[in-house]
Amino acid sequence: MNPIRRFLQAIRSLLTGGAPLCDKCKYDYGNVCTRPERPNARSCPDYRRK
Ligand code: SF4
């Protein structure tokens, strides 16, 4: 991984507390979301805050 990418990932981890997006997504219940990256999505075009 190149240094810039690693740096951006570290910043993102600090901002999100390292938690996956799904933990804060309003689609993270039942069978609403069928994306394969659930429940550990780090980026997701369908993410919506609860
Ligand atoms: S829409 Fe994306 S962020 Fe939300 S639960 Fe599904 S995979 Fe996770």
mmCIF file of C-alpha atoms and ligand atoms in Angstrom:
data_model
loop_
_atom_site.group_PDB
_atom_site.id
_atom_site.type_symbol
_atom_site.label_atom_id
_atom_site.label_comp_id
_atom_site.label_asym_id
_atom_site.label_seq_id
_atom_site.Cartn_x
_atom_site.Cartn_y
_atom_site.Cartn_z
ATOM 1 C CA MET A 1 0.000 0.000 0.000
ATOM 2 C CA ASN A 2 1.432 3.397 -0.886
ATOM 3 C CA PRO A 3 2.105 5.937 1.891
ATOM 4 C CA ILE A 4 -0.592 8.386 0.799
ATOM 5 C CA ARG A 5 -3.247 5.694 0.794
ATOM 6 C CA ARG A 6 -2.112 4.467 4.197
ATOM 7 C CA PHE A 7 -2.235 8.020 5.529
ATOM 8 C CA LEU A 8 -5.784 8.575 4.234
ATOM 9 C CA GLN A 9 -6.890 5.278 5.716
ATOM 10 C CA ALA A 10 -5.430 6.254 9.102
ATOM 11 C CA ILE A 11 -7.295 9.597 8.996
ATOM 12 C CA ARG A 12 -10.527 7.842 8.062
ATOM 13 C CA SER A 13 -10.057 5.361 10.872
ATOM 14 C CA LEU A 14 -9.530 8.200 13.350
ATOM 15 C CA LEU A 15 -12.638 10.024 12.154
ATOM 16 C CA THR A 16 -14.846 6.966 12.259
ATOM 17 C CA GLY A 17 -13.303 5.432 15.365
ATOM 18 C CA GLY A 18 -12.312 2.458 13.229
ATOM 19 C CA ALA A 19 -15.904 1.235 13.137
ATOM 20 C CA PRO A 20 -17.414 -0.069 9.909
ATOM 21 C CA LEU A 21 -19.946 2.168 8.186
ATOM 22 C CA CYS A 22 -22.653 -0.471 8.613
ATOM 23 C CA ASP A 23 -22.728 0.114 12.379
ATOM 24 C CA LYS A 24 -24.105 3.603 11.721
ATOM 25 C CA CYS A 25 -26.163 2.863 8.611
ATOM 26 C CA LYS A 26 -29.929 2.956 8.669
ATOM 27 C CA TYR A 27 -30.061 -0.014 6.264
ATOM 28 C CA ASP A 28 -28.215 -2.301 8.686
ATOM 29 C CA TYR A 29 -31.151 -4.361 9.904
ATOM 30 C CA GLY A 30 -33.008 -7.478 8.790
ATOM 31 C CA ASN A 31 -32.671 -8.198 5.093
ATOM 32 C CA VAL A 32 -32.801 -4.557 4.018
ATOM 33 C CA CYS A 33 -29.186 -4.511 2.855
ATOM 34 C CA THR A 34 -27.857 -7.432 0.831
ATOM 35 C CA ARG A 35 -24.495 -5.926 -0.063
ATOM 36 C CA PRO A 36 -21.622 -8.413 0.304
ATOM 37 C CA GLU A 37 -19.537 -5.843 2.195
ATOM 38 C CA ARG A 38 -22.055 -5.801 5.037
ATOM 39 C CA PRO A 39 -21.436 -5.720 7.980
ATOM 40 C CA ASN A 40 -17.886 -4.439 7.575
ATOM 41 C CA ALA A 41 -18.185 -1.844 4.794
ATOM 42 C CA ARG A 42 -15.492 0.829 4.945
ATOM 43 C CA SER A 43 -16.977 2.674 2.020
ATOM 44 C CA CYS A 44 -20.401 2.236 0.505
ATOM 45 C CA PRO A 45 -22.444 4.229 -2.032
ATOM 46 C CA ASP A 46 -25.687 3.275 -0.291
ATOM 47 C CA TYR A 47 -24.634 4.322 3.179
ATOM 48 C CA ARG A 48 -27.170 6.514 4.996
ATOM 49 C CA ARG A 49 -26.693 7.707 8.542
ATOM 50 C CA LYS A 50 -29.247 6.411 11.060
HETATM 51 S S1 SF4 B 1 -25.920 -0.012 2.720
HETATM 52 FE FE1 SF4 B 1 -23.700 -0.175 2.856
HETATM 53 S S2 SF4 B 1 -23.144 0.791 4.824
HETATM 54 FE FE2 SF4 B 1 -25.351 0.327 4.851
HETATM 55 S S3 SF4 B 1 -25.538 -1.687 5.812
HETATM 56 FE FE3 SF4 B 1 -25.428 -1.999 3.616
HETATM 57 S S4 SF4 B 1 -23.250 -2.334 3.185
HETATM 58 FE FE4 SF4 B 1 -23.410 -1.412 5.203
#
